[in-house]
C-alpha cells in the first residue's frame, strides 16, 4: 500500500459450479478511516465482458482511493467529473461534479481472462467514521440513510448511476454502508451537483 491507495488481494477458487466457498477481502484502514470489504457467495459464476464464463482460480484486487491525499487525484483511474453522466435507465444527465464519500475499484483476473460480471451480485461494504457528513445534505450520516452509488461505464467513458447504497449498521465509532453490485469497474458512493462547462473568453487585441 502507498499513500492514498489501500489495497488487498485474495485468491478465489472455482469449481464446476463457480466459486467453491464464500470469499471475503478487506482493505486496510485508510487515513480517512475508511475500509472496503467485498464478499463473494458460493456458486457465483464469473463472466467476462461478453458474458462467457471465466473458469479456474481468479486473483481479486480491491483498492480504496483515499482522496484526502493529493497524490490520489494523479493515480486514480478516472476523474470525479462527468462530461455526460447517465441515469440508471440511460438518460443523459449532462455535466456533473461529484462529492465522493468512498471511491474504490475491484479487478479480477483468471487464466482465461478478466472478470467483468457475475450471475449473482457480490456484496460491498464500506466502513466510514461516525459523524461523516452526508455528501448531499451535510448532516451526519445515520443508519438508514441512502447514498448514491455510481460506476464508471467503460463503454461510454463516463459515470452511470447504479442506485443507492444503504447505511445498515453502527459499531463503536464506525458506520457500515452496504451495496450489491453485479459488475466490475471503478465505483464510488457519494453525491452530485449539476454544473456547466467553464466559460471560455476570446480576447482580441486589434492594436
mmCIF file of C-alpha atoms in Angstrom:
data_model
loop_
_atom_site.group_PDB
_atom_site.id
_atom_site.type_symbol
_atom_site.label_atom_id
_atom_site.label_comp_id
_atom_site.label_asym_id
_atom_site.label_seq_id
_atom_site.Cartn_x
_atom_site.Cartn_y
_atom_site.Cartn_z
ATOM 1 C CA UNK A 1 0.000 0.000 0.000
ATOM 2 C CA UNK A 2 1.107 3.562 -0.711
ATOM 3 C CA UNK A 3 -0.231 6.908 0.437
ATOM 4 C CA UNK A 4 -3.714 7.403 -0.953
ATOM 5 C CA UNK A 5 -4.123 3.794 -2.100
ATOM 6 C CA UNK A 6 -5.094 0.931 0.181
ATOM 7 C CA UNK A 7 -5.448 -2.465 -1.425
ATOM 8 C CA UNK A 8 -5.990 -6.143 -0.702
ATOM 9 C CA UNK A 9 -5.543 -9.237 -2.857
ATOM 10 C CA UNK A 10 -7.323 -12.555 -2.458
ATOM 11 C CA UNK A 11 -7.429 -15.815 -4.429
ATOM 12 C CA UNK A 12 -10.919 -17.032 -5.367
ATOM 13 C CA UNK A 13 -11.041 -20.780 -6.024
ATOM 14 C CA UNK A 14 -13.611 -22.054 -8.510
ATOM 15 C CA UNK A 15 -15.065 -25.431 -9.402
ATOM 16 C CA UNK A 16 -17.550 -26.650 -11.987
ATOM 17 C CA UNK A 17 -20.391 -24.649 -10.390
ATOM 18 C CA UNK A 18 -18.442 -21.441 -9.887
ATOM 19 C CA UNK A 19 -16.951 -20.126 -6.638
ATOM 20 C CA UNK A 20 -16.303 -23.005 -4.230
ATOM 21 C CA UNK A 21 -16.891 -21.218 -0.923
ATOM 22 C CA UNK A 22 -17.639 -17.747 0.372
ATOM 23 C CA UNK A 23 -14.679 -15.423 -0.086
ATOM 24 C CA UNK A 24 -14.084 -12.085 1.636
ATOM 25 C CA UNK A 25 -11.395 -9.447 1.201
ATOM 26 C CA UNK A 26 -10.949 -6.212 3.124
ATOM 27 C CA UNK A 27 -8.549 -3.335 2.567
ATOM 28 C CA UNK A 28 -6.536 -1.858 5.451
ATOM 29 C CA UNK A 29 -7.917 1.293 7.055
ATOM 30 C CA UNK A 30 -7.061 4.454 5.147
ATOM 31 C CA UNK A 31 -6.017 7.761 6.658
ATOM 32 C CA UNK A 32 -9.619 8.982 6.472
ATOM 33 C CA UNK A 33 -10.835 5.945 8.424
ATOM 34 C CA UNK A 34 -12.363 4.006 5.529
ATOM 35 C CA UNK A 35 -12.165 0.321 4.689
ATOM 36 C CA UNK A 36 -13.656 -1.539 1.735
ATOM 37 C CA UNK A 37 -14.827 -5.126 2.107
ATOM 38 C CA UNK A 38 -16.212 -7.486 -0.547
ATOM 39 C CA UNK A 39 -17.950 -10.829 -0.176
ATOM 40 C CA UNK A 40 -18.433 -13.331 -2.994
ATOM 41 C CA UNK A 41 -21.027 -16.052 -2.359
ATOM 42 C CA UNK A 42 -20.507 -19.751 -3.146
ATOM 43 C CA UNK A 43 -21.592 -20.924 -6.621
ATOM 44 C CA UNK A 44 -21.254 -17.434 -8.083
ATOM 45 C CA UNK A 45 -20.454 -17.693 -11.791
ATOM 46 C CA UNK A 46 -17.837 -15.262 -13.066
ATOM 47 C CA UNK A 47 -18.105 -13.859 -16.585
ATOM 48 C CA UNK A 48 -16.047 -11.788 -18.985
ATOM 49 C CA UNK A 49 -17.249 -8.716 -20.866
ATOM 50 C CA UNK A 50 -19.089 -10.848 -23.437
ATOM 51 C CA UNK A 51 -20.898 -12.951 -20.836
ATOM 52 C CA UNK A 52 -18.694 -16.032 -21.223
ATOM 53 C CA UNK A 53 -17.787 -17.958 -18.078
ATOM 54 C CA UNK A 54 -14.290 -17.391 -16.700
ATOM 55 C CA UNK A 55 -13.271 -20.749 -15.231
ATOM 56 C CA UNK A 56 -10.393 -21.599 -12.927
ATOM 57 C CA UNK A 57 -8.981 -19.730 -9.963
ATOM 58 C CA UNK A 58 -9.177 -15.947 -10.012
ATOM 59 C CA UNK A 59 -6.997 -13.269 -8.402
ATOM 60 C CA UNK A 60 -9.120 -10.434 -6.976
ATOM 61 C CA UNK A 61 -7.724 -6.972 -6.192
ATOM 62 C CA UNK A 62 -9.692 -4.479 -4.065
ATOM 63 C CA UNK A 63 -8.421 -0.882 -3.988
ATOM 64 C CA UNK A 64 -9.696 2.021 -1.884
ATOM 65 C CA UNK A 65 -8.765 5.513 -3.152
ATOM 66 C CA UNK A 66 -8.298 7.978 -0.286
ATOM 67 C CA UNK A 67 -8.873 11.474 -1.667
ATOM 68 C CA UNK A 68 -7.514 13.141 1.472
ATOM 69 C CA UNK A 69 -4.141 12.541 -0.238
ATOM 70 C CA UNK A 70 -3.377 14.889 -3.116
ATOM 71 C CA UNK A 71 -1.494 12.126 -4.940
ATOM 72 C CA UNK A 72 -4.737 10.140 -5.300
ATOM 73 C CA UNK A 73 -6.027 12.552 -7.945
ATOM 74 C CA UNK A 74 -2.937 11.760 -10.012
ATOM 75 C CA UNK A 75 -3.056 7.966 -9.769
ATOM 76 C CA UNK A 76 -6.802 7.217 -9.632
ATOM 77 C CA UNK A 77 -8.012 5.538 -12.847
ATOM 78 C CA UNK A 78 -10.809 8.040 -13.599
ATOM 79 C CA UNK A 79 -11.832 11.643 -12.882
ATOM 80 C CA UNK A 80 -14.623 12.546 -10.467
ATOM 81 C CA UNK A 81 -16.185 14.783 -13.097
ATOM 82 C CA UNK A 82 -18.698 13.683 -15.723
ATOM 83 C CA UNK A 83 -18.969 15.204 -19.182
ATOM 84 C CA UNK A 84 -22.287 13.469 -19.792
ATOM 85 C CA UNK A 85 -23.302 11.160 -16.960
ATOM 86 C CA UNK A 86 -26.084 8.611 -17.389
ATOM 87 C CA UNK A 87 -29.004 7.675 -15.173
ATOM 88 C CA UNK A 88 -29.844 4.041 -14.391
ATOM 89 C CA UNK A 89 -32.125 3.984 -17.427
ATOM 90 C CA UNK A 90 -29.502 5.512 -19.721
ATOM 91 C CA UNK A 91 -30.891 9.054 -19.715
ATOM 92 C CA UNK A 92 -28.233 11.683 -20.373
ATOM 93 C CA UNK A 93 -27.663 13.855 -17.290
ATOM 94 C CA UNK A 94 -25.076 16.218 -18.755
ATOM 95 C CA UNK A 95 -22.168 17.749 -16.858
ATOM 96 C CA UNK A 96 -21.834 16.677 -13.215
ATOM 97 C CA UNK A 97 -19.356 17.181 -10.424
ATOM 98 C CA UNK A 98 -19.245 14.582 -7.674
ATOM 99 C CA UNK A 99 -18.692 14.720 -3.936
ATOM 100 C CA UNK A 100 -17.413 11.199 -3.208
ATOM 101 C CA UNK A 101 -17.784 9.529 0.157
ATOM 102 C CA UNK A 102 -15.779 6.477 -0.886
ATOM 103 C CA UNK A 103 -14.073 5.554 -4.168
ATOM 104 C CA UNK A 104 -12.956 2.006 -4.928
ATOM 105 C CA UNK A 105 -12.203 -0.430 -7.705
ATOM 106 C CA UNK A 106 -12.369 -4.221 -7.897
ATOM 107 C CA UNK A 107 -10.394 -6.102 -10.541
ATOM 108 C CA UNK A 108 -10.383 -9.853 -11.063
ATOM 109 C CA UNK A 109 -8.195 -11.888 -13.409
ATOM 110 C CA UNK A 110 -8.063 -15.570 -14.260
ATOM 111 C CA UNK A 111 -6.095 -17.669 -16.723
ATOM 112 C CA UNK A 112 -8.997 -17.389 -19.180
ATOM 113 C CA UNK A 113 -9.284 -13.599 -18.982
ATOM 114 C CA UNK A 114 -10.614 -10.678 -16.964
ATOM 115 C CA UNK A 115 -13.785 -10.985 -14.892
ATOM 116 C CA UNK A 116 -16.282 -8.172 -15.528
ATOM 117 C CA UNK A 117 -19.634 -9.513 -14.267
ATOM 118 C CA UNK A 118 -21.376 -12.135 -12.110
ATOM 119 C CA UNK A 119 -24.593 -14.135 -12.309
ATOM 120 C CA UNK A 120 -25.364 -13.099 -8.720
ATOM 121 C CA UNK A 121 -24.247 -9.798 -7.160
ATOM 122 C CA UNK A 122 -21.305 -9.507 -4.808
ATOM 123 C CA UNK A 123 -21.683 -7.625 -1.543
ATOM 124 C CA UNK A 124 -19.651 -4.456 -0.990
ATOM 125 C CA UNK A 125 -19.347 -2.846 2.444
ATOM 126 C CA UNK A 126 -17.696 0.490 3.129
ATOM 127 C CA UNK A 127 -16.697 1.286 6.691
ATOM 128 C CA UNK A 128 -16.707 5.021 7.447
ATOM 129 C CA UNK A 129 -16.174 7.026 10.661
ATOM 130 C CA UNK A 130 -19.237 8.005 12.686
ATOM 131 C CA UNK A 131 -20.058 11.672 12.167
ATOM 132 C CA UNK A 132 -19.088 11.676 8.495
ATOM 133 C CA UNK A 133 -21.271 14.325 6.794
ATOM 134 C CA UNK A 134 -23.704 13.193 4.131
ATOM 135 C CA UNK A 135 -22.260 14.277 0.758
ATOM 136 C CA UNK A 136 -25.524 15.959 -0.301
ATOM 137 C CA UNK A 137 -27.183 17.209 2.904
ATOM 138 C CA UNK A 138 -24.135 17.904 5.070
ATOM 139 C CA UNK A 139 -25.860 16.308 8.095
ATOM 140 C CA UNK A 140 -24.083 13.500 9.962
ATOM 141 C CA UNK A 141 -24.741 10.166 8.260
ATOM 142 C CA UNK A 142 -27.003 7.821 10.237
ATOM 143 C CA UNK A 143 -28.398 4.302 9.964
ATOM 144 C CA UNK A 144 -30.990 4.072 7.219
ATOM 145 C CA UNK A 145 -29.524 6.859 5.086
ATOM 146 C CA UNK A 146 -29.298 6.304 1.338
ATOM 147 C CA UNK A 147 -26.153 7.293 -0.572
ATOM 148 C CA UNK A 148 -25.919 7.264 -4.347
ATOM 149 C CA UNK A 149 -23.782 4.549 -5.963
ATOM 150 C CA UNK A 150 -22.090 5.221 -9.321
ATOM 151 C CA UNK A 151 -19.888 3.143 -11.600
ATOM 152 C CA UNK A 152 -17.620 4.196 -14.437
ATOM 153 C CA UNK A 153 -19.179 2.871 -17.648
ATOM 154 C CA UNK A 154 -16.203 1.923 -19.802
ATOM 155 C CA UNK A 155 -18.365 1.605 -22.921
ATOM 156 C CA UNK A 156 -19.335 5.284 -22.886
ATOM 157 C CA UNK A 157 -16.305 6.595 -20.980
ATOM 158 C CA UNK A 158 -18.377 8.280 -18.282
ATOM 159 C CA UNK A 159 -20.171 7.739 -14.981
ATOM 160 C CA UNK A 160 -23.508 5.933 -14.663
ATOM 161 C CA UNK A 161 -25.922 5.911 -11.765
ATOM 162 C CA UNK A 162 -26.392 2.462 -10.199
ATOM 163 C CA UNK A 163 -28.869 3.020 -7.366
ATOM 164 C CA UNK A 164 -28.393 3.699 -3.667
ATOM 165 C CA UNK A 165 -26.132 2.205 -1.035
ATOM 166 C CA UNK A 166 -27.648 1.932 2.440
ATOM 167 C CA UNK A 167 -26.165 2.648 5.865
ATOM 168 C CA UNK A 168 -27.032 -0.602 7.633
ATOM 169 C CA UNK A 169 -25.255 -0.603 10.992
ATOM 170 C CA UNK A 170 -23.119 1.251 13.506
ATOM 171 C CA UNK A 171 -20.441 -0.212 15.746
ATOM 172 C CA UNK A 172 -18.374 1.963 18.050
ATOM 173 C CA UNK A 173 -17.090 4.864 16.001
ATOM 174 C CA UNK A 174 -17.814 3.238 12.612
ATOM 175 C CA UNK A 175 -20.774 3.113 10.229
ATOM 176 C CA UNK A 176 -21.265 0.408 7.616
ATOM 177 C CA UNK A 177 -22.555 1.303 4.131
ATOM 178 C CA UNK A 178 -23.693 -1.649 2.042
ATOM 179 C CA UNK A 179 -24.418 -2.257 -1.638
ATOM 180 C CA UNK A 180 -24.700 -5.225 -4.012
ATOM 181 C CA UNK A 181 -23.114 -4.939 -7.451
ATOM 182 C CA UNK A 182 -23.215 -7.298 -10.407
ATOM 183 C CA UNK A 183 -20.339 -5.958 -12.494
ATOM 184 C CA UNK A 184 -16.829 -4.619 -12.005
ATOM 185 C CA UNK A 185 -15.394 -1.170 -12.695
ATOM 186 C CA UNK A 186 -14.368 1.845 -10.646
ATOM 187 C CA UNK A 187 -17.196 2.772 -8.283
ATOM 188 C CA UNK A 188 -17.986 5.452 -5.748
ATOM 189 C CA UNK A 189 -20.613 6.218 -3.116
ATOM 190 C CA UNK A 190 -21.374 9.913 -2.821
ATOM 191 C CA UNK A 191 -23.337 12.907 -4.026
ATOM 192 C CA UNK A 192 -23.542 15.029 -7.146
ATOM 193 C CA UNK A 193 -24.313 18.502 -8.301
ATOM 194 C CA UNK A 194 -25.070 19.791 -11.749
ATOM 195 C CA UNK A 195 -22.643 22.175 -13.389
ATOM 196 C CA UNK A 196 -21.876 23.740 -16.696
ATOM 197 C CA UNK A 197 -18.566 23.650 -18.530
ATOM 198 C CA UNK A 198 -16.338 26.602 -17.798
ATOM 199 C CA UNK A 199 -16.882 29.707 -19.897
ATOM 200 C CA UNK A 200 -14.163 30.492 -22.397
ATOM 201 C CA UNK A 201 -13.261 34.038 -23.353
ATOM 202 C CA UNK A 202 -11.555 35.125 -26.552
ATOM 203 C CA UNK A 203 -9.559 38.292 -26.094
ATOM 204 C CA UNK A 204 -8.610 40.003 -29.295
ATOM 205 C CA UNK A 205 -6.162 42.876 -29.497
ATOM 206 C CA UNK A 206 -6.662 44.958 -32.627
ATOM 207 C CA UNK A 207 -3.747 47.277 -31.898
#
